[in-house]
mmCIF file of C-alpha atoms in Angstrom:
data_model
loop_
_atom_site.group_PDB
_atom_site.id
_atom_site.type_symbol
_atom_site.label_atom_id
_atom_site.label_comp_id
_atom_site.label_asym_id
_atom_site.label_seq_id
_atom_site.Cartn_x
_atom_site.Cartn_y
_atom_site.Cartn_z
ATOM 1 C CA MET A 974 -3.424 27.437 -13.494
ATOM 2 C CA SER A 975 -6.367 25.064 -13.025
ATOM 3 C CA ALA A 976 -8.273 24.382 -9.801
ATOM 4 C CA GLY A 977 -5.817 21.799 -8.522
ATOM 5 C CA LEU A 978 -5.263 18.088 -8.111
ATOM 6 C CA GLU A 979 -6.731 15.961 -5.350
ATOM 7 C CA PHE A 980 -4.294 14.417 -2.876
ATOM 8 C CA ASP A 981 -6.445 11.264 -2.938
ATOM 9 C CA PRO A 982 -7.963 10.309 -6.302
ATOM 10 C CA GLY A 983 -10.650 8.255 -4.544
ATOM 11 C CA PHE A 984 -8.832 5.476 -2.671
ATOM 12 C CA ALA A 985 -10.015 6.377 0.854
ATOM 13 C CA PRO A 986 -13.373 4.514 0.867
ATOM 14 C CA TYR A 987 -11.669 1.266 -0.194
ATOM 15 C CA ILE A 988 -8.655 1.207 2.117
ATOM 16 C CA LEU A 989 -8.871 -1.661 4.584
ATOM 17 C CA ALA A 990 -7.193 -1.389 7.987
ATOM 18 C CA PHE A 991 -4.445 -3.959 7.476
ATOM 19 C CA ARG A 992 -2.476 -3.601 10.674
ATOM 20 C CA GLY A 993 -5.416 -3.377 13.077
ATOM 21 C CA THR A 994 -7.266 -6.245 11.424
ATOM 22 C CA VAL A 995 -4.213 -8.534 11.286
ATOM 23 C CA GLU A 996 -3.386 -7.813 14.932
ATOM 24 C CA TYR A 997 -6.997 -8.519 15.913
ATOM 25 C CA LEU A 998 -7.165 -11.783 13.937
ATOM 26 C CA TYR A 999 -3.857 -13.026 15.385
ATOM 27 C CA MET A 1000 -5.101 -12.127 18.855
ATOM 28 C CA ASP A 1001 -8.176 -14.237 18.150
ATOM 29 C CA ILE A 1002 -6.006 -17.148 16.941
ATOM 30 C CA ASN A 1003 -3.732 -16.921 19.984
ATOM 31 C CA ARG A 1004 -6.547 -16.924 22.515
ATOM 32 C CA PHE A 1005 -6.800 -20.687 21.987
ATOM 33 C CA LYS A 1006 -4.428 -22.868 23.999
ATOM 34 C CA ASN A 1007 -5.066 -25.949 21.870
ATOM 35 C CA LEU A 1008 -2.883 -26.071 18.742
ATOM 36 C CA SER A 1009 -5.557 -27.752 16.620
ATOM 37 C CA GLN A 1010 -7.977 -24.920 17.457
ATOM 38 C CA ARG A 1011 -5.329 -22.321 16.549
ATOM 39 C CA LYS A 1012 -4.677 -24.148 13.274
ATOM 40 C CA MET A 1013 -8.396 -24.162 12.523
ATOM 41 C CA LYS A 1014 -8.632 -20.399 13.207
ATOM 42 C CA PHE A 1015 -5.582 -19.661 11.063
ATOM 43 C CA ARG A 1016 -7.094 -21.730 8.234
ATOM 44 C CA GLN A 1017 -10.240 -19.649 8.629
ATOM 45 C CA TYR A 1018 -8.323 -16.335 8.494
ATOM 46 C CA TYR A 1019 -5.356 -16.772 6.175
ATOM 47 C CA LYS A 1020 -7.307 -15.881 3.003
ATOM 48 C CA LYS A 1021 -8.469 -12.707 4.761
ATOM 49 C CA PHE A 1022 -4.824 -11.918 5.607
ATOM 50 C CA LEU A 1023 -3.880 -12.258 1.937
ATOM 51 C CA GLU A 1024 -6.908 -10.255 0.781
ATOM 52 C CA LEU A 1025 -6.031 -7.422 3.180
ATOM 53 C CA PHE A 1026 -2.376 -7.548 2.190
ATOM 54 C CA ASN A 1027 -3.154 -7.359 -1.536
ATOM 55 C CA ASN A 1028 -5.651 -4.549 -0.977
ATOM 56 C CA ASN A 1029 -3.043 -2.457 0.834
ATOM 57 C CA LEU A 1030 -0.297 -3.341 -1.617
ATOM 58 C CA GLY A 1031 -2.625 -2.311 -4.450
ATOM 59 C CA PHE A 1032 -3.276 0.950 -2.602
ATOM 60 C CA TYR A 1033 0.493 1.575 -2.448
ATOM 61 C CA VAL A 1034 0.822 0.883 -6.191
ATOM 62 C CA GLY A 1035 -2.083 3.271 -6.769
ATOM 63 C CA CYS A 1036 -0.464 6.000 -4.669
ATOM 64 C CA LEU A 1037 2.756 5.685 -6.657
ATOM 65 C CA MET A 1038 0.808 5.747 -9.925
ATOM 66 C CA TRP A 1039 -1.126 8.826 -8.785
ATOM 67 C CA ALA A 1040 2.112 10.572 -7.832
ATOM 68 C CA GLY A 1041 3.556 9.679 -11.240
ATOM 69 C CA TYR A 1042 0.442 11.063 -12.928
ATOM 70 C CA ILE A 1043 0.308 14.365 -11.039
ATOM 71 C CA LYS A 1044 3.990 14.941 -11.830
ATOM 72 C CA THR A 1045 3.025 14.988 -15.550
ATOM 73 C CA GLN A 1046 0.592 17.862 -14.977
ATOM 74 C CA PRO A 1047 1.387 21.599 -15.007
ATOM 75 C CA GLU A 1048 2.093 23.071 -11.557
ATOM 76 C CA GLN A 1049 -1.097 23.034 -9.483
ATOM 77 C CA ASP A 1050 -2.160 23.082 -5.873
ATOM 78 C CA ILE A 1051 -2.704 19.736 -4.188
ATOM 79 C CA LEU A 1052 -6.229 19.736 -2.783
ATOM 80 C CA ASN A 1053 -7.328 18.110 0.473
ATOM 81 C CA ASN A 1054 -3.870 17.036 1.641
ATOM 82 C CA ASN A 1055 -4.749 16.220 5.249
ATOM 83 C CA CYS A 1056 -1.034 15.718 6.007
ATOM 84 C CA LEU A 1057 -0.134 19.311 5.082
ATOM 85 C CA GLY A 1058 1.178 21.299 8.017
ATOM 86 C CA GLY A 1059 1.392 18.262 10.267
ATOM 87 C CA GLU A 1060 4.430 17.227 12.226
ATOM 88 C CA TYR A 1061 6.700 14.710 10.519
ATOM 89 C CA ASN A 1062 7.739 11.619 12.436
ATOM 90 C CA GLU A 1063 9.589 9.163 10.191
ATOM 91 C CA GLU A 1064 9.043 6.124 12.407
ATOM 92 C CA GLU A 1065 5.290 6.785 12.551
ATOM 93 C CA ASN A 1066 5.215 7.624 8.843
ATOM 94 C CA ILE A 1067 6.610 4.262 7.732
ATOM 95 C CA SER A 1068 5.299 2.044 10.548
ATOM 96 C CA ASP A 1069 2.439 0.540 8.501
ATOM 97 C CA VAL A 1070 4.789 -0.329 5.629
ATOM 98 C CA ASP A 1071 7.291 -1.837 8.066
ATOM 99 C CA PHE A 1072 4.442 -3.852 9.602
ATOM 100 C CA MET A 1073 3.513 -5.209 6.164
ATOM 101 C CA ILE A 1074 7.136 -6.141 5.437
ATOM 102 C CA LYS A 1075 7.409 -7.952 8.776
ATOM 103 C CA PHE A 1076 4.059 -9.679 8.173
ATOM 104 C CA LEU A 1077 5.263 -10.862 4.767
ATOM 105 C CA GLU A 1078 8.527 -12.154 6.239
ATOM 106 C CA LEU A 1079 6.673 -14.164 8.913
ATOM 107 C CA LEU A 1080 3.850 -15.464 6.716
ATOM 108 C CA PRO A 1081 5.775 -18.440 5.209
ATOM 109 C CA LYS A 1082 6.613 -19.668 8.724
ATOM 110 C CA ASP A 1083 2.996 -19.335 9.872
ATOM 111 C CA MET A 1084 1.672 -21.023 6.736
ATOM 112 C CA LYS A 1085 4.029 -23.956 7.341
ATOM 113 C CA TYR A 1086 3.291 -24.150 11.084
ATOM 114 C CA PHE A 1087 -0.484 -23.771 10.984
ATOM 115 C CA LEU A 1088 -1.354 -25.277 7.597
ATOM 116 C CA GLY A 1089 1.646 -27.399 6.636
ATOM 117 C CA MET A 1090 1.798 -25.414 3.395
ATOM 118 C CA ASP A 1091 4.777 -23.827 1.725
ATOM 119 C CA TYR A 1092 4.360 -20.146 0.974
ATOM 120 C CA GLU A 1093 6.847 -18.276 -1.136
ATOM 121 C CA ILE A 1094 7.157 -14.523 -0.812
ATOM 122 C CA ASN A 1095 6.747 -12.722 -4.114
ATOM 123 C CA PRO A 1096 9.907 -10.574 -4.430
ATOM 124 C CA ASP A 1097 7.830 -8.010 -6.367
ATOM 125 C CA ASP A 1098 5.796 -7.401 -3.208
ATOM 126 C CA ILE A 1099 8.942 -6.522 -1.258
ATOM 127 C CA LYS A 1100 10.090 -4.207 -4.090
ATOM 128 C CA ILE A 1101 6.765 -2.369 -4.013
ATOM 129 C CA LEU A 1102 6.833 -2.048 -0.221
ATOM 130 C CA GLU A 1103 10.412 -0.741 -0.256
ATOM 131 C CA MET A 1104 9.583 1.705 -3.060
ATOM 132 C CA TYR A 1105 6.516 2.988 -1.212
ATOM 133 C CA LYS A 1106 8.545 3.320 1.996
ATOM 134 C CA GLU A 1107 11.104 5.422 0.099
ATOM 135 C CA PHE A 1108 8.245 7.470 -1.378
ATOM 136 C CA LEU A 1109 6.880 8.264 2.098
ATOM 137 C CA THR A 1110 10.345 9.059 3.447
ATOM 138 C CA ILE A 1111 11.560 11.372 0.662
ATOM 139 C CA ASN A 1112 8.274 13.284 0.811
ATOM 140 C CA LYS A 1113 8.483 13.534 4.617
ATOM 141 C CA GLY A 1114 4.910 12.341 5.059
ATOM 142 C CA PHE A 1115 3.643 15.061 2.666
ATOM 143 C CA VAL A 1116 3.553 17.621 5.497
ATOM 144 C CA ASN A 1117 5.053 20.256 3.158
ATOM 145 C CA SER A 1118 3.453 19.140 -0.131
ATOM 146 C CA LYS A 1119 1.393 22.103 -1.340
ATOM 147 C CA LYS A 1120 1.854 21.725 -5.095
ATOM 148 C CA ASN A 1121 2.172 18.726 -7.389
ATOM 149 C CA THR A 1122 5.720 19.859 -8.166
ATOM 150 C CA ASP A 1123 6.596 19.343 -4.472
ATOM 151 C CA ILE A 1124 6.026 15.583 -4.790
ATOM 152 C CA LEU A 1125 9.191 13.517 -5.184
ATOM 153 C CA LEU A 1126 9.251 10.079 -6.793
ATOM 154 C CA PRO A 1127 11.393 7.146 -5.610
ATOM 155 C CA ALA A 1128 14.659 6.665 -7.502
ATOM 156 C CA GLY A 1129 13.716 3.361 -9.157
ATOM 157 C CA MET A 1130 10.192 4.307 -10.177
ATOM 158 C CA LYS A 1131 9.290 4.114 -13.859
ATOM 159 C CA THR A 1132 7.148 6.943 -15.214
ATOM 160 C CA ASP A 1133 6.766 5.999 -18.889
ATOM 161 C CA GLY A 1134 3.140 6.595 -19.789
ATOM 162 C CA ALA A 1135 2.393 8.213 -16.410
ATOM 163 C CA GLU A 1136 0.006 10.658 -18.091
ATOM 164 C CA ASN A 1137 -2.325 7.636 -18.571
ATOM 165 C CA PHE A 1138 -2.163 6.406 -14.961
ATOM 166 C CA LYS A 1139 -5.254 8.413 -13.978
ATOM 167 C CA ASP A 1140 -7.431 6.486 -16.442
ATOM 168 C CA LYS A 1141 -6.182 3.156 -15.087
ATOM 169 C CA ILE A 1142 -6.802 4.286 -11.492
ATOM 170 C CA ASP A 1143 -10.310 5.490 -12.381
ATOM 171 C CA GLU A 1144 -11.128 2.107 -13.965
ATOM 172 C CA VAL A 1145 -10.006 0.223 -10.843
ATOM 173 C CA LEU A 1146 -11.911 2.579 -8.546
ATOM 174 C CA LYS A 1147 -15.114 1.580 -10.348
ATOM 175 C CA THR A 1148 -14.512 -2.002 -9.129
ATOM 176 C CA GLU A 1149 -13.984 -0.834 -5.510
ATOM 177 C CA ASP A 1150 -11.113 -3.362 -5.267
ATOM 178 C CA LEU A 1151 -7.704 -1.739 -4.806
ATOM 179 C CA SER A 1152 -5.913 -5.088 -5.222
ATOM 180 C CA LYS A 1153 -6.679 -4.773 -8.953
ATOM 181 C CA LEU A 1154 -4.063 -1.986 -9.064
ATOM 182 C CA LEU A 1155 -1.452 -4.743 -8.652
ATOM 183 C CA GLU A 1156 -2.049 -5.526 -12.343
ATOM 184 C CA TYR A 1157 -0.187 -2.275 -13.074
ATOM 185 C CA LYS A 1158 2.825 -2.792 -10.805
ATOM 186 C CA ASP A 1159 5.097 -3.390 -13.800
ATOM 187 C CA LEU A 1160 4.272 0.135 -15.009
ATOM 188 C CA ILE A 1161 6.013 1.652 -11.986
ATOM 189 C CA CYS A 1162 8.581 -0.991 -10.938
ATOM 190 C CA GLN A 1163 11.485 -2.628 -12.709
ATOM 191 C CA ILE A 1164 10.079 -6.134 -12.160
#
């Protein structure tokens, strides 16, 4: 048996705080009473919202790819799993994913209201969010995940070529832009 597999292949430095940042930016927008000022603020922030969303969605794709990859490896310990031994709370575990789903559902309305623009939700984004939510749930927040063989994959996840996912993840990590992992979403989802 080799030394083990990292729980995080290197995503941590590039994860952006989606929920906290979105809540803060909306708070900033809503502090204005005047609608034209709120519209101006939203116009200023909406690209940031989308950038944050795509970064987190890319992170979720990367996590699923990493899980697919480590399942192709011989049984090994998972190293540096900071969830191990913790207490599982399903609502807490999936709250960030639920927040992203809700954000995505409300975004077309906000885009229309503040910018007069139509925004269509990409159904692939919802599929990825639902798959990642299932991934978190079936693994119970990874509180009992000691070995790579303990990791469960969502029912609809594709794993063809998963032994090559590590190379793709490593390439994206060099760019420091997790949204680039979205280019590989078709490798894990039936899209």
